[in-house]
């Protein structure tokens, strides 16, 4: 999905240069390959969904860990939750940054 | 009577079964999970049974899907990742079919239950931890300290990395669940506005219902794709410790 048609053709299970008809059928299928992730609108939408939940989930986990620390472990209300939320923000940013870093070149905005 | 837009997610026990205090009743979600498995299995077996050189419609769709999952795995995990092909393909097909079947009016979206998505995501994440510890042993704990971290930052980085690691399965579960639930709530709200609006103004929310329905169709694919590509990414991280720098360029 990222390295263009040349790699795709190598990977294709039934591409064979001897059979012209199979070849055309194959390139036709690659033109329409699982459409949504190829379409720029849907690719962008997918990336947006990923980033948004990356940020949110780390925040939830950080806050929850802080809250657990506050109520069950240390009795340090509200400091555990404050520190946890701050760390959650940092971790969320880091996760989001990491997933952007990993996008194949073709999909990068 | 006005129905709550969340009513569609409520589950009643159709056949109450209790096994040693454990509630394993059959409800709508369970039945639809069976339907999803049945439909996916029957379609895939039908597509796989022909095996023509020039594929028919169903066979070429299935081949396209297999090819797509294959290139996804090769892109993110490399050759050794192919041993996880059955897992990734199963997750992809199950999520895709339950999202798509959920879009049929009157049916039920299995993936709109957070327990379903959470079981999948914690299974995937647990598997990646097992693979990582099996391959790298105690060195696998090195994922908590990214390469190039200055020494004085290590005590701060470790809790942050622990949070970001725990956030992975949580975000995986919440993403799928929230997207499916939100989409269906939106459809329900818009359609109840259509019914409430009558002929005079009801066409407007109806147009939006149709548009959002189209969007939800795309979202069904995207969510299946995101879930399975993140499965690949997490398993790949367990394979190549600190390997993501090579993928960055």
Short mmCIF file of C-alpha atoms in Angstrom, two decimals:
data_model
loop_
_atom_site.label_atom_id
_atom_site.label_comp_id
_atom_site.label_asym_id
_atom_site.label_seq_id
_atom_site.Cartn_x
_atom_site.Cartn_y
_atom_site.Cartn_z
CA UNK A 1 0.00 0.00 0.00
CA UNK A 2 2.90 2.35 0.36
CA UNK A 3 5.63 1.50 -2.04
CA UNK A 4 3.64 1.95 -5.17
CA UNK A 5 2.74 -0.37 -7.93
CA UNK A 6 6.16 -1.96 -8.50
CA UNK A 7 6.33 -3.61 -5.10
CA UNK A 8 2.66 -4.46 -5.35
CA UNK A 9 3.24 -6.33 -8.57
CA UNK A 10 6.02 -8.36 -6.96
CA UNK A 11 3.81 -9.31 -4.07
CA UNK A 12 0.79 -10.15 -6.14
CA UNK A 13 -0.13 -13.77 -5.90
CA UNK A 14 -1.29 -14.28 -9.44
CA UNK A 15 0.67 -11.78 -11.50
CA UNK A 16 2.49 -13.58 -14.22
CA UNK A 17 4.00 -11.92 -17.26
CA UNK A 18 3.25 -14.89 -19.49
CA UNK A 19 -0.48 -14.44 -19.26
CA UNK A 20 -1.55 -11.07 -20.54
CA UNK A 21 -5.10 -11.44 -19.36
CA UNK A 22 -4.09 -12.21 -15.78
CA UNK A 23 -1.77 -9.25 -15.87
CA UNK A 24 -4.54 -6.83 -16.80
CA UNK A 25 -6.90 -8.34 -14.27
CA UNK A 26 -4.22 -7.87 -11.64
CA UNK A 27 -3.47 -4.24 -12.44
CA UNK A 28 -7.19 -3.55 -12.51
CA UNK A 29 -7.52 -5.01 -9.05
CA UNK A 30 -4.58 -2.95 -7.83
CA UNK A 31 -6.17 0.19 -9.15
CA UNK A 32 -9.08 -0.42 -6.83
CA UNK A 33 -7.18 -2.00 -3.98
CA UNK A 34 -9.37 -1.90 -0.85
CA UNK A 35 -10.46 1.57 -1.86
CA UNK A 36 -10.95 3.49 1.42
CA UNK A 37 -7.37 3.42 2.63
CA UNK A 38 -6.11 4.56 -0.77
CA UNK A 39 -8.50 7.44 -1.14
CA UNK A 40 -6.83 10.60 0.22
CA UNK A 41 -9.99 11.59 2.12
CA UNK A 42 -10.20 8.25 3.89
CA UNK A 43 -6.44 8.00 4.42
CA UNK A 44 -6.53 11.40 6.12
CA UNK A 45 -9.59 10.40 8.12
CA UNK A 46 -7.86 7.25 9.28
CA UNK A 47 -4.80 9.19 10.39
CA UNK A 48 -6.94 11.74 12.22
CA UNK A 49 -8.82 8.98 14.07
CA UNK A 50 -5.56 7.34 15.07
CA UNK A 51 -3.93 10.49 16.39
CA UNK A 52 -7.02 11.61 18.28
CA UNK A 53 -7.39 8.37 20.22
CA UNK A 54 -3.63 8.11 20.79
CA UNK A 55 -3.76 11.42 22.63
CA UNK A 56 -6.94 10.58 24.50
CA UNK A 57 -6.05 7.07 25.63
CA UNK A 58 -2.71 8.06 27.16
CA UNK A 59 -4.47 10.86 29.04
CA UNK A 60 -7.07 8.41 30.39
CA UNK A 61 -4.42 5.88 31.41
CA UNK A 62 -2.23 8.51 33.06
CA UNK A 63 -5.14 10.00 34.96
CA UNK A 64 -6.41 6.58 36.02
CA UNK A 65 -3.00 5.46 37.27
CA UNK A 66 -2.64 8.72 39.21
CA UNK A 67 -6.10 8.32 40.69
CA UNK A 68 -5.41 4.72 41.73
CA UNK A 69 -2.17 5.86 43.33
CA UNK A 70 -4.08 8.60 45.16
CA UNK A 71 -6.92 6.52 46.53
CA UNK A 72 -5.44 3.09 47.13
CA UNK A 73 -1.67 3.43 47.48
CA UNK A 74 -0.42 6.73 48.79
CA UNK A 75 -3.40 8.83 49.95
CA UNK A 76 -1.85 11.82 48.22
CA UNK A 77 -4.98 13.42 46.73
CA UNK A 78 -4.80 15.36 44.41
CA UNK A 79 -1.13 15.22 43.53
CA UNK A 80 -1.04 11.72 42.07
CA UNK A 81 -3.77 12.54 39.60
CA UNK A 82 -2.19 15.86 38.63
CA UNK A 83 1.18 14.23 37.98
CA UNK A 84 -0.55 11.31 36.24
CA UNK A 85 -2.50 13.60 33.92
CA UNK A 86 0.62 15.59 33.07
CA UNK A 87 2.52 12.42 32.30
CA UNK A 88 -0.48 11.19 30.32
CA UNK A 89 -0.35 14.32 28.16
CA UNK A 90 3.36 13.79 27.53
CA UNK A 91 2.87 10.08 26.80
CA UNK A 92 -0.02 10.88 24.45
CA UNK A 93 2.07 13.40 22.55
CA UNK A 94 4.83 10.82 22.33
CA UNK A 95 2.52 8.13 21.03
CA UNK A 96 1.04 10.50 18.47
CA UNK A 97 4.50 11.61 17.37
CA UNK A 98 5.58 8.01 17.10
CA UNK A 99 2.70 7.01 14.90
CA UNK A 100 3.29 10.00 12.61
CA UNK A 101 6.95 9.04 12.38
CA UNK A 102 6.01 5.58 11.25
CA UNK A 103 3.73 6.53 8.38
CA UNK A 104 4.92 5.44 4.99
CA UNK A 105 6.19 8.36 2.94
CA UNK A 106 3.35 8.31 0.47
CA UNK A 107 0.76 8.78 3.20
CA UNK A 108 2.53 11.61 5.01
CA UNK A 109 0.79 14.95 4.80
CA UNK B 1 -42.97 7.01 21.86
CA UNK B 2 -39.54 8.58 21.50
CA UNK B 3 -36.69 6.12 21.66
CA UNK B 4 -33.30 7.00 23.06
CA UNK B 5 -30.53 6.92 20.45
CA UNK B 6 -28.62 4.67 22.82
CA UNK B 7 -31.47 2.17 22.93
CA UNK B 8 -29.96 0.24 20.02
CA UNK B 9 -26.98 -0.80 22.13
CA UNK B 10 -28.99 -2.24 25.02
CA UNK B 11 -28.82 -5.99 25.35
CA UNK B 12 -31.54 -8.23 26.68
CA UNK B 13 -30.86 -11.81 27.60
CA UNK B 14 -32.72 -13.88 25.05
CA UNK B 15 -31.82 -17.24 26.52
CA UNK B 16 -30.60 -16.84 30.09
CA UNK B 17 -27.82 -19.30 30.88
CA UNK B 18 -25.83 -19.26 34.08
CA UNK B 19 -22.78 -21.44 34.50
CA UNK B 20 -21.56 -21.57 38.08
CA UNK B 21 -22.56 -17.97 38.79
CA UNK B 22 -21.08 -16.84 35.46
CA UNK B 23 -23.63 -15.17 33.20
CA UNK B 24 -23.20 -16.64 29.72
CA UNK B 25 -26.69 -15.84 28.46
CA UNK B 26 -27.36 -15.65 24.76
CA UNK B 27 -28.19 -12.10 23.72
CA UNK B 28 -28.36 -10.11 20.53
CA UNK B 29 -24.61 -9.43 20.45
CA UNK B 30 -23.77 -13.10 20.79
CA UNK B 31 -26.18 -14.08 18.03
CA UNK B 32 -24.81 -11.42 15.72
CA UNK B 33 -21.27 -12.49 16.50
CA UNK B 34 -22.24 -15.97 15.31
CA UNK B 35 -23.84 -14.49 12.21
CA UNK B 36 -20.69 -12.49 11.45
CA UNK B 37 -18.50 -15.56 11.84
CA UNK B 38 -20.86 -17.62 9.72
CA UNK B 39 -21.14 -15.06 6.92
CA UNK B 40 -17.40 -14.43 6.84
CA UNK B 41 -16.56 -18.12 6.91
CA UNK B 42 -19.08 -19.07 4.23
CA UNK B 43 -18.02 -16.22 1.93
CA UNK B 44 -14.32 -16.97 2.36
CA UNK B 45 -14.76 -20.71 1.81
CA UNK B 46 -16.87 -20.02 -1.25
CA UNK B 47 -14.24 -17.60 -2.56
CA UNK B 48 -11.45 -20.05 -1.87
CA UNK B 49 -13.09 -23.12 -3.34
CA UNK B 50 -13.03 -21.99 -6.98
CA UNK B 51 -9.26 -21.36 -7.35
CA UNK B 52 -9.43 -20.33 -10.97
CA UNK B 53 -6.49 -18.75 -12.77
CA UNK B 54 -8.75 -15.96 -13.94
CA UNK B 55 -10.67 -15.25 -10.75
CA UNK B 56 -14.38 -14.61 -10.56
CA UNK B 57 -15.84 -11.66 -8.66
CA UNK B 58 -15.81 -13.25 -5.23
CA UNK B 59 -12.43 -14.85 -5.67
CA UNK B 60 -10.78 -11.65 -6.85
CA UNK B 61 -12.29 -9.75 -3.91
CA UNK B 62 -10.87 -12.33 -1.52
CA UNK B 63 -7.51 -12.30 -3.28
CA UNK B 64 -7.44 -8.53 -3.09
CA UNK B 65 -8.06 -8.72 0.64
CA UNK B 66 -5.39 -11.37 1.19
CA UNK B 67 -2.93 -9.39 -0.92
CA UNK B 68 -3.76 -6.24 1.02
CA UNK B 69 -3.22 -7.88 4.41
CA UNK B 70 -0.06 -9.52 3.13
CA UNK B 71 1.50 -6.26 1.97
CA UNK B 72 0.42 -4.61 5.22
CA UNK B 73 2.29 -7.26 7.22
CA UNK B 74 5.36 -7.14 4.96
CA UNK B 75 5.47 -3.34 5.22
CA UNK B 76 5.29 -3.22 8.98
CA UNK B 77 6.85 -6.45 10.20
CA UNK B 78 8.90 -7.79 7.33
CA UNK B 79 9.12 -11.41 6.26
CA UNK B 80 9.14 -12.98 9.72
CA UNK B 81 5.83 -11.31 10.42
CA UNK B 82 4.06 -13.62 7.98
CA UNK B 83 3.64 -16.22 10.71
CA UNK B 84 1.08 -13.86 12.24
CA UNK B 85 -0.86 -13.67 9.00
CA UNK B 86 -3.72 -15.89 10.28
CA UNK B 87 -4.19 -13.71 13.36
CA UNK B 88 -4.11 -10.40 11.50
CA UNK B 89 -6.32 -11.68 8.70
CA UNK B 90 -8.85 -13.09 11.17
CA UNK B 91 -9.02 -9.83 13.09
CA UNK B 92 -9.37 -7.85 9.88
CA UNK B 93 -12.10 -10.04 8.43
CA UNK B 94 -14.04 -10.30 11.69
CA UNK B 95 -13.96 -6.55 12.38
CA UNK B 96 -14.73 -5.67 8.77
CA UNK B 97 -17.69 -8.03 8.59
CA UNK B 98 -19.11 -7.04 11.96
CA UNK B 99 -18.83 -3.36 11.02
CA UNK B 100 -20.48 -3.94 7.66
CA UNK B 101 -23.21 -6.24 8.97
CA UNK B 102 -23.87 -3.70 11.70
CA UNK B 103 -24.72 -1.15 9.03
CA UNK B 104 -27.72 -3.17 7.87
CA UNK B 105 -30.73 -1.47 9.48
CA UNK B 106 -32.15 -3.51 12.34
CA UNK B 107 -29.02 -5.55 12.90
CA UNK B 108 -26.48 -5.21 15.66
CA UNK B 109 -22.88 -3.96 15.57
CA UNK B 110 -20.80 -6.38 17.60
CA UNK B 111 -17.85 -3.99 17.68
CA UNK B 112 -19.93 -1.33 19.44
CA UNK B 113 -19.51 -3.31 22.67
CA UNK B 114 -16.30 -2.22 24.37
CA UNK B 115 -15.79 -5.66 25.87
CA UNK B 116 -15.46 -7.19 22.40
CA UNK B 117 -12.89 -4.66 21.22
CA UNK B 118 -11.08 -4.70 24.57
CA UNK B 119 -10.69 -8.47 24.49
CA UNK B 120 -9.20 -8.23 20.99
CA UNK B 121 -6.84 -5.40 21.82
CA UNK B 122 -5.60 -6.86 25.10
CA UNK B 123 -5.12 -10.21 23.38
CA UNK B 124 -3.03 -8.55 20.68
CA UNK B 125 -1.04 -6.52 23.16
CA UNK B 126 -0.51 -9.49 25.47
CA UNK B 127 0.69 -11.52 22.51
CA UNK B 128 3.15 -8.78 21.55
CA UNK B 129 4.50 -8.76 25.12
CA UNK B 130 4.87 -12.56 25.11
CA UNK B 131 6.62 -12.48 21.72
CA UNK B 132 8.91 -9.69 22.88
CA UNK B 133 9.93 -11.40 26.10
CA UNK B 134 10.38 -14.72 24.31
CA UNK B 135 12.65 -13.21 21.66
CA UNK B 136 14.61 -10.70 23.71
CA UNK B 137 14.26 -11.85 27.31
CA UNK B 138 14.87 -9.16 29.92
CA UNK B 139 16.35 -6.90 27.25
CA UNK B 140 12.78 -6.35 26.07
CA UNK B 141 12.32 -3.98 29.02
CA UNK B 142 14.55 -1.67 26.97
CA UNK B 143 11.41 -0.47 25.14
CA UNK B 144 10.82 1.65 28.24
CA UNK B 145 13.96 3.67 27.48
CA UNK B 146 13.98 4.92 23.89
CA UNK B 147 17.42 5.05 22.27
CA UNK B 148 19.21 8.37 22.61
CA UNK B 149 17.67 9.29 25.95
CA UNK B 150 20.08 11.33 28.08
CA UNK B 151 20.85 9.67 31.43
CA UNK B 152 19.22 12.31 33.60
CA UNK B 153 15.93 11.89 31.72
CA UNK B 154 15.68 8.14 32.34
CA UNK B 155 13.75 8.33 35.65
CA UNK B 156 11.20 10.58 33.93
CA UNK B 157 11.06 8.59 30.71
CA UNK B 158 10.27 5.26 32.35
CA UNK B 159 6.89 6.25 33.86
CA UNK B 160 5.99 8.11 30.69
CA UNK B 161 6.83 5.10 28.56
CA UNK B 162 4.90 2.81 30.91
CA UNK B 163 1.85 5.04 30.47
CA UNK B 164 2.31 5.14 26.72
CA UNK B 165 2.64 1.36 26.60
CA UNK B 166 -0.53 0.81 28.64
CA UNK B 167 -2.26 3.38 26.47
CA UNK B 168 -1.71 1.23 23.39
CA UNK B 169 -4.30 -1.50 24.03
CA UNK B 170 -6.63 1.08 25.61
CA UNK B 171 -6.50 3.30 22.55
CA UNK B 172 -6.90 0.30 20.27
CA UNK B 173 -10.05 -0.80 22.11
CA UNK B 174 -11.52 2.67 22.60
CA UNK B 175 -10.90 3.73 19.00
CA UNK B 176 -12.92 0.93 17.43
CA UNK B 177 -15.66 0.96 20.06
CA UNK B 178 -16.06 4.76 20.10
CA UNK B 179 -16.12 5.10 16.34
CA UNK B 180 -18.74 2.45 15.82
CA UNK B 181 -20.89 3.65 18.73
CA UNK B 182 -20.64 7.31 17.74
CA UNK B 183 -21.51 6.56 14.14
CA UNK B 184 -24.59 4.58 15.06
CA UNK B 185 -25.75 7.15 17.62
CA UNK B 186 -25.37 9.84 14.97
CA UNK B 187 -27.40 7.81 12.48
CA UNK B 188 -30.09 7.18 15.10
CA UNK B 189 -30.32 10.87 16.08
CA UNK B 190 -30.48 12.05 12.48
CA UNK B 191 -33.07 9.49 11.52
CA UNK B 192 -35.26 10.29 14.54
CA UNK B 193 -35.06 13.94 13.44
CA UNK B 194 -36.23 12.84 10.01
CA UNK B 195 -39.25 11.09 11.48
CA UNK B 196 -39.95 13.99 13.84
CA UNK B 197 -39.56 16.62 11.10
CA UNK B 198 -42.19 15.20 8.80
CA UNK B 199 -42.31 16.00 5.09
CA UNK B 200 -41.79 19.73 5.47
CA UNK B 201 -38.28 19.75 6.96
CA UNK B 202 -37.57 16.05 7.39
CA UNK B 203 -35.76 15.76 4.05
CA UNK B 204 -32.83 17.73 5.43
CA UNK B 205 -31.83 15.34 8.23
CA UNK B 206 -32.65 12.48 5.87
CA UNK B 207 -30.08 13.78 3.38
CA UNK B 208 -27.57 13.91 6.23
CA UNK B 209 -28.51 10.38 7.28
CA UNK B 210 -27.70 9.14 3.79
CA UNK B 211 -24.43 11.08 3.71
CA UNK B 212 -23.34 9.85 7.16
CA UNK B 213 -24.32 6.34 6.18
CA UNK B 214 -21.92 6.58 3.26
CA UNK B 215 -19.22 7.88 5.58
CA UNK B 216 -19.90 5.05 8.04
CA UNK B 217 -19.40 2.59 5.22
CA UNK B 218 -15.91 3.99 4.71
CA UNK B 219 -15.30 4.09 8.47
CA UNK B 220 -16.13 0.37 8.64
CA UNK B 221 -13.20 -0.31 6.31
CA UNK B 222 -10.90 2.21 7.96
CA UNK B 223 -11.47 0.83 11.43
CA UNK B 224 -10.77 -2.73 10.34
CA UNK B 225 -7.65 -1.46 8.57
CA UNK B 226 -6.44 0.60 11.54
CA UNK B 227 -7.00 -2.21 14.01
CA UNK B 228 -5.10 -4.73 11.94
CA UNK B 229 -2.26 -2.39 10.97
CA UNK B 230 -1.75 -1.46 14.62
CA UNK B 231 -1.73 -5.16 15.46
CA UNK B 232 1.10 -5.48 12.94
CA UNK B 233 2.91 -2.44 14.33
CA UNK B 234 2.75 -3.65 17.94
CA UNK B 235 3.85 -7.15 17.03
CA UNK B 236 6.59 -5.66 14.85
CA UNK B 237 7.81 -3.56 17.78
CA UNK B 238 8.17 -6.75 19.77
CA UNK B 239 10.15 -8.29 16.92
CA UNK B 240 12.66 -5.55 16.27
CA UNK B 241 13.45 -3.84 19.51
CA UNK B 242 13.94 -0.11 18.80
CA UNK B 243 13.47 -1.00 15.18
CA UNK B 244 11.08 1.80 14.34
CA UNK B 245 13.91 4.19 13.42
CA UNK B 246 14.52 2.30 10.19
CA UNK B 247 10.85 2.55 9.31
CA UNK B 248 10.92 6.27 9.88
CA UNK B 249 12.72 7.02 6.66
#
